[in-house]
Tab-separated table of C-alpha atoms and ligand atoms in Angstrom:
chain	number	residue	atom	x	y	z
A	20	UNK	CA	1.099	20.066	-18.561
A	21	UNK	CA	0.289	22.177	-15.509
A	22	UNK	CA	0.680	20.735	-12.015
A	23	UNK	CA	-2.583	18.831	-11.436
A	24	UNK	CA	-4.694	18.953	-8.283
A	25	UNK	CA	-5.835	15.902	-6.376
A	26	UNK	CA	-9.241	15.482	-4.733
A	27	UNK	CA	-8.748	13.772	-1.358
A	28	UNK	CA	-11.759	12.449	0.594
A	29	UNK	CA	-11.064	13.421	4.234
A	30	UNK	CA	-14.129	12.195	6.103
A	31	UNK	CA	-17.841	11.428	5.793
A	32	UNK	CA	-20.129	12.392	8.672
A	33	UNK	CA	-23.687	13.498	9.275
A	34	UNK	CA	-22.342	16.709	10.797
A	35	UNK	CA	-18.973	18.398	10.185
A	36	UNK	CA	-17.382	21.319	12.034
A	37	UNK	CA	-14.535	23.235	10.404
A	38	UNK	CA	-12.607	26.485	10.597
A	39	UNK	CA	-11.679	28.528	7.517
A	40	UNK	CA	-8.574	30.731	7.368
A	41	UNK	CA	-8.708	34.389	6.299
A	42	UNK	CA	-8.604	34.242	2.510
A	43	UNK	CA	-11.409	31.755	1.721
A	44	UNK	CA	-14.388	32.620	-0.479
A	45	UNK	CA	-17.596	30.916	-1.518
A	46	UNK	CA	-19.223	32.060	-4.787
A	47	UNK	CA	-16.845	35.047	-4.714
A	48	UNK	CA	-17.895	36.121	-1.181
A	49	UNK	CA	-15.350	36.067	1.642
A	50	UNK	CA	-16.023	33.629	4.458
A	51	UNK	CA	-13.846	32.715	7.450
A	52	UNK	CA	-13.883	31.378	10.998
A	53	UNK	CA	-15.884	28.607	12.711
A	54	UNK	CA	-18.407	26.791	10.494
A	55	UNK	CA	-20.751	23.880	10.919
A	56	UNK	CA	-22.886	21.948	8.484
A	57	UNK	CA	-25.228	19.006	8.641
A	58	UNK	CA	-26.801	16.480	6.262
A	59	UNK	CA	-30.488	17.148	5.778
A	60	UNK	CA	-32.914	15.355	3.409
A	61	UNK	CA	-30.183	14.531	0.886
A	62	UNK	CA	-28.716	18.060	0.957
A	63	UNK	CA	-26.212	20.049	2.993
A	64	UNK	CA	-27.608	22.518	5.522
A	65	UNK	CA	-25.111	25.364	5.966
A	66	UNK	CA	-25.650	28.939	7.033
A	67	UNK	CA	-29.424	28.448	7.203
A	68	UNK	CA	-29.769	27.205	3.607
A	69	UNK	CA	-29.796	23.839	1.834
A	70	UNK	CA	-27.098	23.165	-0.806
A	71	UNK	CA	-26.336	20.289	-3.197
A	72	UNK	CA	-22.614	20.894	-2.696
A	73	UNK	CA	-20.265	23.594	-1.382
A	74	UNK	CA	-16.864	24.848	-2.512
A	75	UNK	CA	-14.628	27.069	-0.377
A	76	UNK	CA	-11.740	28.427	-2.435
A	77	UNK	CA	-8.537	30.343	-1.878
A	78	UNK	CA	-5.724	31.689	-4.075
A	79	UNK	CA	-3.334	31.933	-1.148
A	80	UNK	CA	-0.922	28.985	-1.181
A	81	UNK	CA	-0.295	29.338	2.555
A	82	UNK	CA	-3.968	29.537	3.580
A	83	UNK	CA	-5.257	26.642	5.658
A	84	UNK	CA	-8.525	25.311	6.997
A	85	UNK	CA	-9.087	22.965	9.933
A	86	UNK	CA	-11.541	20.103	10.157
A	87	UNK	CA	-12.570	19.288	13.707
A	88	UNK	CA	-12.802	15.803	15.193
A	89	UNK	CA	-11.376	13.721	12.348
A	90	UNK	CA	-11.335	10.080	13.492
A	91	UNK	CA	-7.925	8.541	12.989
A	92	UNK	CA	-6.784	4.946	13.452
A	93	UNK	CA	-10.286	3.596	12.789
A	94	UNK	CA	-10.646	0.188	14.499
A	95	UNK	CA	-7.137	0.338	15.934
A	96	UNK	CA	-6.522	0.409	19.679
A	97	UNK	CA	-5.276	3.997	19.321
A	98	UNK	CA	-8.424	5.239	17.538
A	99	UNK	CA	-9.070	8.868	18.540
A	100	UNK	CA	-10.408	12.166	17.236
A	101	UNK	CA	-8.254	15.120	16.392
A	102	UNK	CA	-8.401	18.404	14.532
A	103	UNK	CA	-6.583	18.330	11.216
A	104	UNK	CA	-5.277	21.208	9.162
A	105	UNK	CA	-5.038	21.321	5.360
A	106	UNK	CA	-3.892	23.599	2.528
A	107	UNK	CA	-5.877	24.278	-0.644
A	108	UNK	CA	-9.599	24.271	-1.415
A	109	UNK	CA	-12.366	22.521	0.497
A	110	UNK	CA	-15.473	21.044	-1.027
A	111	UNK	CA	-18.433	19.197	0.490
A	112	UNK	CA	-20.659	16.730	-1.327
A	113	UNK	CA	-23.494	14.432	-0.306
A	114	UNK	CA	-22.785	10.701	-0.241
A	115	UNK	CA	-25.673	8.546	0.951
A	116	UNK	CA	-26.761	9.870	4.322
A	117	UNK	CA	-23.571	11.794	5.072
A	118	UNK	CA	-21.625	14.784	3.934
A	119	UNK	CA	-18.109	14.132	2.608
A	120	UNK	CA	-15.339	16.714	2.991
A	121	UNK	CA	-12.915	16.792	0.048
A	122	UNK	CA	-9.584	18.623	0.066
A	123	UNK	CA	-8.573	19.827	-3.390
A	124	UNK	CA	-4.832	20.317	-3.204
A	125	UNK	CA	-1.821	20.692	-5.532
A	126	UNK	CA	-0.307	17.260	-5.966
A	127	UNK	CA	3.229	18.228	-4.931
A	128	UNK	CA	1.824	19.538	-1.606
A	129	UNK	CA	-0.179	16.345	-1.142
A	130	UNK	CA	2.947	14.256	-1.797
A	131	UNK	CA	5.023	16.179	0.774
A	132	UNK	CA	2.525	15.315	3.476
A	133	UNK	CA	2.108	11.665	2.476
A	134	UNK	CA	5.816	10.935	2.133
A	135	UNK	CA	6.769	12.773	5.320
A	136	UNK	CA	4.290	10.663	7.284
A	137	UNK	CA	5.319	7.394	5.607
A	138	UNK	CA	9.081	7.659	5.607
A	139	UNK	CA	11.447	7.671	8.534
A	140	UNK	CA	13.464	10.832	9.126
A	141	UNK	CA	16.683	8.829	8.695
A	142	UNK	CA	15.910	7.839	5.075
A	143	UNK	CA	18.552	8.754	2.493
A	144	UNK	CA	17.719	11.438	-0.057
A	145	UNK	CA	17.870	8.837	-2.867
A	146	UNK	CA	15.263	6.700	-1.085
A	147	UNK	CA	12.989	9.715	-0.538
A	148	UNK	CA	13.344	10.696	-4.198
A	149	UNK	CA	12.564	7.163	-5.389
A	150	UNK	CA	9.451	7.156	-3.188
A	151	UNK	CA	8.392	10.554	-4.459
A	152	UNK	CA	8.430	9.268	-8.057
A	153	UNK	CA	6.532	6.097	-7.110
A	154	UNK	CA	3.859	7.940	-5.106
A	155	UNK	CA	3.443	10.562	-7.830
A	156	UNK	CA	3.073	7.831	-10.480
A	157	UNK	CA	0.476	6.026	-8.404
A	158	UNK	CA	-1.432	9.225	-7.762
A	159	UNK	CA	-1.458	10.452	-11.358
A	160	UNK	CA	-2.613	7.015	-12.494
A	161	UNK	CA	-5.541	7.297	-10.023
A	162	UNK	CA	-6.451	10.741	-11.341
A	163	UNK	CA	-6.239	9.528	-14.976
A	164	UNK	CA	-8.459	6.559	-14.199
A	165	UNK	CA	-11.060	8.811	-12.567
A	166	UNK	CA	-11.169	10.942	-15.716
A	167	UNK	CA	-11.496	8.114	-18.226
A	168	UNK	CA	-15.003	8.120	-19.747
A	169	UNK	CA	-15.770	4.435	-19.291
A	170	UNK	CA	-15.209	2.988	-15.853
A	171	UNK	CA	-12.724	0.145	-15.810
A	172	UNK	CA	-14.330	-3.200	-16.488
A	173	UNK	CA	-14.865	-5.140	-13.302
A	174	UNK	CA	-12.061	-7.644	-12.873
A	175	UNK	CA	-12.858	-11.128	-11.728
A	176	UNK	CA	-10.815	-11.767	-8.629
A	177	UNK	CA	-12.314	-14.981	-7.405
A	178	UNK	CA	-12.298	-18.594	-8.579
A	179	UNK	CA	-14.277	-20.909	-6.320
A	180	UNK	CA	-14.970	-24.542	-7.102
A	181	UNK	CA	-15.323	-27.647	-4.956
A	182	UNK	CA	-11.557	-28.187	-4.828
A	183	UNK	CA	-10.111	-24.750	-5.642
A	184	UNK	CA	-10.287	-21.406	-3.839
A	185	UNK	CA	-8.145	-18.866	-5.734
A	186	UNK	CA	-8.514	-15.230	-4.842
A	187	UNK	CA	-6.570	-11.997	-5.184
A	188	UNK	CA	-7.198	-8.547	-3.860
A	189	UNK	CA	-6.997	-5.261	-5.729
A	190	UNK	CA	-7.939	-1.952	-4.254
A	191	UNK	CA	-11.278	-0.518	-5.321
A	192	UNK	CA	-11.348	3.004	-6.725
A	193	UNK	CA	-13.399	5.784	-5.174
A	194	UNK	CA	-16.397	7.163	-7.050
A	195	UNK	CA	-16.489	10.818	-6.036
A	196	UNK	CA	-12.850	11.723	-5.373
A	197	UNK	CA	-9.384	10.498	-6.430
A	198	UNK	CA	-8.054	9.096	-3.158
A	199	UNK	CA	-9.069	8.844	0.488
A	200	UNK	CA	-6.943	9.981	3.431
A	201	UNK	CA	-6.650	6.505	5.033
A	202	UNK	CA	-4.280	3.614	4.588
A	203	UNK	CA	-6.672	2.242	1.950
A	204	UNK	CA	-5.019	4.749	-0.412
A	205	UNK	CA	-2.165	6.620	1.308
A	206	UNK	CA	-2.394	8.105	4.792
A	207	UNK	CA	-2.782	11.881	4.498
A	208	UNK	CA	-3.020	14.339	7.376
A	209	UNK	CA	-2.483	17.590	5.481
A	210	UNK	CA	-0.242	19.986	7.406
A	211	UNK	CA	-1.507	18.878	10.823
A	212	UNK	CA	1.819	17.536	11.993
A	213	UNK	CA	5.245	19.098	12.150
A	214	UNK	CA	7.191	16.238	10.598
A	215	UNK	CA	10.842	16.001	11.592
A	216	UNK	CA	11.884	15.183	8.038
A	217	UNK	CA	9.693	17.677	6.178
A	218	UNK	CA	12.556	19.808	4.810
A	219	UNK	CA	14.350	16.816	3.316
A	220	UNK	CA	11.079	15.426	1.939
A	221	UNK	CA	10.358	18.784	0.280
A	222	UNK	CA	13.883	18.738	-1.156
A	223	UNK	CA	13.295	15.237	-2.608
A	224	UNK	CA	9.927	16.292	-4.034
A	225	UNK	CA	11.351	19.458	-5.592
A	226	UNK	CA	14.259	17.483	-7.105
A	227	UNK	CA	11.850	15.077	-8.815
A	228	UNK	CA	9.038	17.565	-9.513
A	229	UNK	CA	6.586	16.253	-12.128
A	230	UNK	CA	8.552	13.012	-12.669
A	231	UNK	CA	6.749	9.698	-13.103
A	232	UNK	CA	7.611	6.188	-14.238
A	233	UNK	CA	6.316	5.411	-17.694
A	234	UNK	CA	6.274	2.370	-19.919
A	235	UNK	CA	5.363	2.841	-23.594
A	236	UNK	CA	3.770	6.202	-22.813
A	237	UNK	CA	1.591	4.954	-19.938
A	238	UNK	CA	2.165	5.695	-16.263
A	239	UNK	CA	3.460	2.574	-14.535
A	240	UNK	CA	1.603	0.646	-11.884
A	241	UNK	CA	4.573	1.027	-9.537
A	242	UNK	CA	3.901	-1.640	-6.900
A	243	UNK	CA	6.233	-2.071	-3.947
A	244	UNK	CA	6.580	-4.215	-0.834
A	245	UNK	CA	8.754	-4.456	2.269
A	246	UNK	CA	11.222	-7.205	1.368
A	247	UNK	CA	11.337	-9.407	-1.731
A	248	UNK	CA	13.480	-12.115	-0.103
A	249	UNK	CA	16.248	-11.874	-2.712
A	250	UNK	CA	14.290	-12.279	-5.956
A	251	UNK	CA	11.533	-9.921	-7.082
A	252	UNK	CA	8.142	-11.525	-7.805
A	253	UNK	CA	6.068	-11.166	-11.012
A	254	UNK	CA	2.765	-9.273	-11.098
A	255	UNK	CA	0.629	-12.134	-12.380
A	256	UNK	CA	1.524	-14.379	-9.460
A	257	UNK	CA	-0.123	-11.985	-7.006
A	258	UNK	CA	-2.968	-10.406	-8.978
A	259	UNK	CA	-4.737	-10.860	-12.301
A	260	UNK	CA	-3.142	-13.324	-14.737
A	261	UNK	CA	-1.865	-10.618	-17.060
A	262	UNK	CA	1.895	-10.092	-17.246
A	263	UNK	CA	3.082	-6.506	-16.681
A	264	UNK	CA	6.333	-5.977	-18.649
A	265	UNK	CA	8.133	-3.953	-15.942
A	266	UNK	CA	6.911	-5.990	-12.923
A	267	UNK	CA	9.091	-8.990	-13.561
A	268	UNK	CA	11.404	-11.514	-11.987
A	269	UNK	CA	14.856	-10.200	-11.122
A	270	UNK	CA	17.634	-10.764	-8.668
A	271	UNK	CA	17.694	-8.041	-6.003
A	272	UNK	CA	21.474	-7.687	-6.095
A	273	UNK	CA	24.385	-6.223	-8.010
A	274	UNK	CA	24.548	-7.369	-11.597
A	275	UNK	CA	26.112	-10.753	-12.236
A	276	UNK	CA	24.512	-12.723	-9.390
A	277	UNK	CA	22.812	-15.882	-10.651
A	278	UNK	CA	19.023	-16.078	-10.906
A	279	UNK	CA	17.796	-19.553	-9.955
A	280	UNK	CA	14.425	-20.876	-11.165
A	281	UNK	CA	12.371	-20.863	-7.968
A	282	UNK	CA	9.279	-22.185	-9.700
A	283	UNK	CA	11.105	-25.528	-9.301
A	284	UNK	CA	10.323	-26.913	-5.845
A	285	UNK	CA	13.836	-28.143	-5.040
A	286	UNK	CA	15.481	-24.886	-6.037
A	287	UNK	CA	12.925	-22.904	-4.022
A	288	UNK	CA	13.608	-24.960	-0.889
A	289	UNK	CA	17.378	-24.610	-1.293
A	290	UNK	CA	17.027	-20.845	-1.870
A	291	UNK	CA	14.831	-20.246	1.175
A	292	UNK	CA	17.044	-22.458	3.373
A	293	UNK	CA	20.083	-20.348	2.438
A	294	UNK	CA	20.711	-16.628	3.032
A	295	UNK	CA	21.851	-15.609	-0.457
A	296	UNK	CA	23.469	-12.255	-1.143
A	297	UNK	CA	20.858	-9.552	-1.885
A	298	UNK	CA	20.325	-5.844	-1.329
A	299	UNK	CA	17.551	-6.659	1.160
A	300	UNK	CA	19.691	-9.213	3.015
A	301	UNK	CA	20.596	-6.860	5.847
A	302	UNK	CA	20.231	-6.646	9.615
A	303	UNK	CA	21.751	-3.181	9.807
A	304	UNK	CA	19.422	-1.348	12.234
A	305	UNK	CA	20.330	2.000	10.699
A	306	UNK	CA	19.049	0.857	7.301
A	307	UNK	CA	16.024	-1.039	8.619
A	308	UNK	CA	14.878	2.017	10.544
A	309	UNK	CA	14.890	3.990	7.265
A	310	UNK	CA	12.432	1.716	5.535
A	311	UNK	CA	10.239	0.691	8.468
A	312	UNK	CA	8.769	3.668	10.267
A	313	UNK	CA	7.573	1.626	13.227
A	314	UNK	CA	10.836	-0.297	13.240
A	315	UNK	CA	11.075	-0.615	17.018
A	316	UNK	CA	7.967	-2.776	17.168
A	317	UNK	CA	8.908	-4.934	14.217
A	318	UNK	CA	11.031	-8.007	13.966
A	319	UNK	CA	14.362	-7.772	12.188
A	320	UNK	CA	14.144	-11.284	10.815
A	321	UNK	CA	12.130	-11.129	7.676
A	322	UNK	CA	14.753	-11.793	5.031
A	323	UNK	CA	14.557	-15.310	6.413
A	324	UNK	CA	12.000	-16.254	9.086
A	325	UNK	CA	10.649	-19.317	10.857
A	326	UNK	CA	7.272	-20.130	12.396
A	327	UNK	CA	6.152	-23.234	14.279
A	328	UNK	CA	2.565	-24.459	14.766
A	329	UNK	CA	1.484	-27.607	16.599
A	330	UNK	CA	-0.792	-29.739	14.407
A	331	UNK	CA	-3.737	-28.822	16.636
A	332	UNK	CA	-2.961	-25.087	16.423
A	333	UNK	CA	-2.625	-25.218	12.656
A	334	UNK	CA	-5.836	-27.236	12.201
A	335	UNK	CA	-7.804	-24.778	14.381
A	336	UNK	CA	-6.224	-21.767	12.710
A	337	UNK	CA	-6.983	-22.889	9.161
A	338	UNK	CA	-10.580	-23.765	10.009
A	339	UNK	CA	-11.122	-20.405	11.705
A	340	UNK	CA	-9.431	-18.336	9.006
A	341	UNK	CA	-10.815	-20.132	5.937
A	342	UNK	CA	-14.231	-21.097	7.267
A	343	UNK	CA	-13.582	-24.600	5.886
A	344	UNK	CA	-13.434	-27.679	8.110
A	345	UNK	CA	-10.412	-29.636	6.863
A	346	UNK	CA	-10.352	-31.835	9.975
A	347	UNK	CA	-6.826	-32.501	11.180
A	348	UNK	CA	-4.268	-30.991	8.828
A	349	UNK	CA	-2.107	-33.753	7.338
A	350	UNK	CA	0.023	-31.816	4.863
A	351	UNK	CA	0.640	-28.476	3.125
A	352	UNK	CA	1.918	-28.991	-0.403
A	353	UNK	CA	3.052	-26.198	-2.736
A	354	UNK	CA	1.669	-26.862	-6.242
A	355	UNK	CA	2.753	-23.672	-7.947
A	356	UNK	CA	5.418	-21.132	-7.017
A	357	UNK	CA	6.244	-17.746	-8.482
A	358	UNK	CA	9.626	-16.304	-9.469
A	359	UNK	CA	10.515	-15.317	-5.889
A	360	UNK	CA	9.512	-18.705	-4.450
A	361	UNK	CA	6.179	-17.312	-3.236
A	362	UNK	CA	3.554	-20.036	-3.290
A	363	UNK	CA	0.751	-19.191	-5.724
A	364	UNK	CA	-1.234	-22.404	-5.162
A	365	UNK	CA	-1.071	-24.442	-1.974
A	366	UNK	CA	-2.779	-27.798	-1.495
A	367	UNK	CA	-4.118	-28.213	2.034
A	368	UNK	CA	-4.795	-31.858	2.847
A	369	UNK	CA	-6.891	-32.588	5.915
A	370	UNK	CA	-8.529	-35.694	7.373
A	371	UNK	CA	-11.938	-34.431	6.168
A	372	UNK	CA	-11.187	-32.310	3.124
A	373	UNK	CA	-8.545	-31.354	0.591
A	374	UNK	CA	-8.532	-28.040	-1.203
A	375	UNK	CA	-6.194	-25.855	-3.265
A	376	UNK	CA	-5.792	-22.304	-1.939
A	377	UNK	CA	-4.320	-19.218	-3.682
A	378	UNK	CA	-3.009	-16.639	-4.436
A	379	UNK	CA	-0.268	-15.361	-2.146
A	380	UNK	CA	-2.316	-12.994	0.049
A	381	UNK	CA	-5.081	-15.554	0.580
A	382	UNK	CA	-2.463	-18.111	1.666
A	383	UNK	CA	-0.959	-15.564	4.075
A	384	UNK	CA	-4.374	-14.749	5.543
A	385	UNK	CA	-5.356	-18.373	6.074
A	386	UNK	CA	-2.054	-19.452	7.647
A	387	UNK	CA	-1.821	-16.687	10.237
A	388	UNK	CA	-3.916	-14.767	12.777
A	389	UNK	CA	-3.073	-11.566	10.900
A	390	UNK	CA	-0.846	-11.972	7.840
A	391	UNK	CA	1.987	-14.401	7.363
A	392	UNK	CA	5.117	-12.436	6.361
A	393	UNK	CA	5.030	-13.922	2.874
A	394	UNK	CA	3.929	-17.013	0.982
A	395	UNK	CA	7.556	-17.899	0.136
A	396	UNK	CA	8.051	-20.804	2.531
A	397	UNK	CA	8.649	-24.515	2.721
A	398	UNK	CA	7.189	-26.806	5.337
A	399	UNK	CA	9.088	-29.113	7.621
A	400	UNK	CA	6.793	-31.681	9.198
A	401	UNK	CA	7.676	-32.770	12.731
A	402	UNK	CA	5.996	-35.456	14.821
A	403	UNK	CA	3.187	-33.212	15.981
A	404	UNK	CA	3.995	-29.871	14.420
A	405	UNK	CA	4.505	-27.928	11.209
A	406	UNK	CA	7.519	-25.631	10.875
A	407	UNK	CA	7.336	-22.968	8.172
A	408	UNK	CA	10.688	-21.667	6.910
A	409	UNK	CA	10.095	-18.466	4.972
A	410	UNK	CA	11.648	-15.622	3.000
A	411	UNK	CA	10.660	-11.972	2.568
A	412	UNK	CA	7.818	-9.731	3.691
A	413	UNK	CA	4.876	-8.723	1.526
A	414	UNK	CA	4.010	-9.633	-2.068
A	415	UNK	CA	7.548	-8.979	-3.329
A	416	UNK	CA	6.489	-7.342	-6.610
A	417	UNK	CA	8.215	-4.185	-7.879
A	418	UNK	CA	10.382	-2.086	-5.583
A	419	UNK	CA	11.743	-3.841	-2.489
A	420	UNK	CA	11.760	-1.166	0.235
A	421	UNK	CA	14.567	-2.681	2.304
A	422	UNK	CA	16.616	-3.317	-0.841
A	423	UNK	CA	16.042	0.255	-2.026
A	424	UNK	CA	17.135	1.619	1.375
A	425	UNK	CA	20.364	-0.389	1.107
A	426	UNK	CA	20.937	0.818	-2.466
A	427	UNK	CA	20.459	4.427	-1.317
A	428	UNK	CA	22.951	3.881	1.495
A	429	UNK	CA	25.453	2.375	-0.975
A	430	UNK	CA	25.340	5.547	-3.042
A	431	UNK	CA	22.975	4.561	-5.863
A	432	UNK	CA	20.953	7.554	-7.096
A	433	UNK	CA	17.149	7.420	-7.206
A	434	UNK	CA	16.826	6.776	-10.929
A	435	UNK	CA	19.225	3.804	-10.784
A	436	UNK	CA	17.182	2.422	-7.888
A	437	UNK	CA	13.909	2.795	-9.811
A	438	UNK	CA	15.256	1.323	-13.043
A	439	UNK	CA	16.684	-1.643	-11.116
A	440	UNK	CA	13.215	-2.543	-9.772
A	441	UNK	CA	11.146	-1.521	-12.826
A	442	UNK	CA	13.307	-2.689	-15.745
A	443	UNK	CA	12.341	-1.254	-19.111
A	444	UNK	CA	10.427	1.653	-17.547
A	445	UNK	CA	11.601	5.233	-18.023
A	446	UNK	CA	11.420	8.353	-15.883
A	447	UNK	CA	9.500	11.136	-17.555
A	448	UNK	CA	8.898	14.698	-16.361
A	449	UNK	CA	5.266	15.621	-17.027
A	450	UNK	CA	5.328	19.204	-15.710
B	8	ZN	ZN1	-8.941	4.959	-0.537
B	9	ZN	ZN1	14.678	-7.374	-1.955
């Protein structure tokens, strides 16, 4: 297999300004310098003519083009426009009433940019290599899916009855390109930034070139989250009810540590109340800064955390976040927990209504202004307050980023790290 290319959707606008480097061609004719195009009557107006689509190509691996005024940080307080520079080919297509710019780039180049922007410059080489394999697996799976003749059947992700509200969230695929350049897929800024860690990232990418995680010949769905809380969660407790053989329950620790059954309420409470030995049980700032790129703004307490709401606060919060008027909240009762202690179904009992809520992300959305760290918690009821004692950060399925950073620091190599978190999978070099 030859190194594939990835089609990355950069932006969609009515009008796009861009600058082509020296070696670009369109239909065999050289073209360079400042360009501008605009959507017109369902076509692209460029250079005085209307086109269905455009493709600017180059054979020069070092050639770049610049897109002007790309909006970054959409809806964040730091939203701004900047010029961004990319390698590879540039195509434009019509989508609705805008023109979409697509960067067609070799996947190893794409990965260098994505990983350099995601990972801290202090990350160990093993951690960078493990991430390279995961990102490459994810990306190749996206490309494969886009090529498959029949679109994937639409998955039900919602169960709503009078007394149950069970929902999970899976990312939707793009129609006209493989991935977008936002956080929805993976943040990609081409070669716009001079990343501090770019040489080490390139070294990690070269060392794992073409390698993906496979299970029975298929590329793995290599999920990951910030911190499992000591035990890794199973796929079906967070998404569709279909077990995935390599996204399973396991103790995030050296071999030989016991693996309690956290689906049992008493064991879950005891587990969360303790601080059991685990790879991700660390407060070492050097390691945390490797796995969390905005570490300075984040809390350090996510292996075990605590949150207190007055009854009034909690009642208001739940009504606002769920759109359901429960009245005064009387109790929060876990009905079903996953392998890591994450609550899959939570019964909310109020003075006016009682309803069962799930799965983990829906629980985290409803019980917090943004997202609760995780749904692995137990509730301590005080006179006029609810105290949530919790464990972990994120869904907890697959690779635990803090745990993997610790493993890297302890001298584990990237393939041992990957096979710890995705048991039964294998690493295969595709090109
Ligand atoms: Zn996307
Ligand atoms: Zn962990």
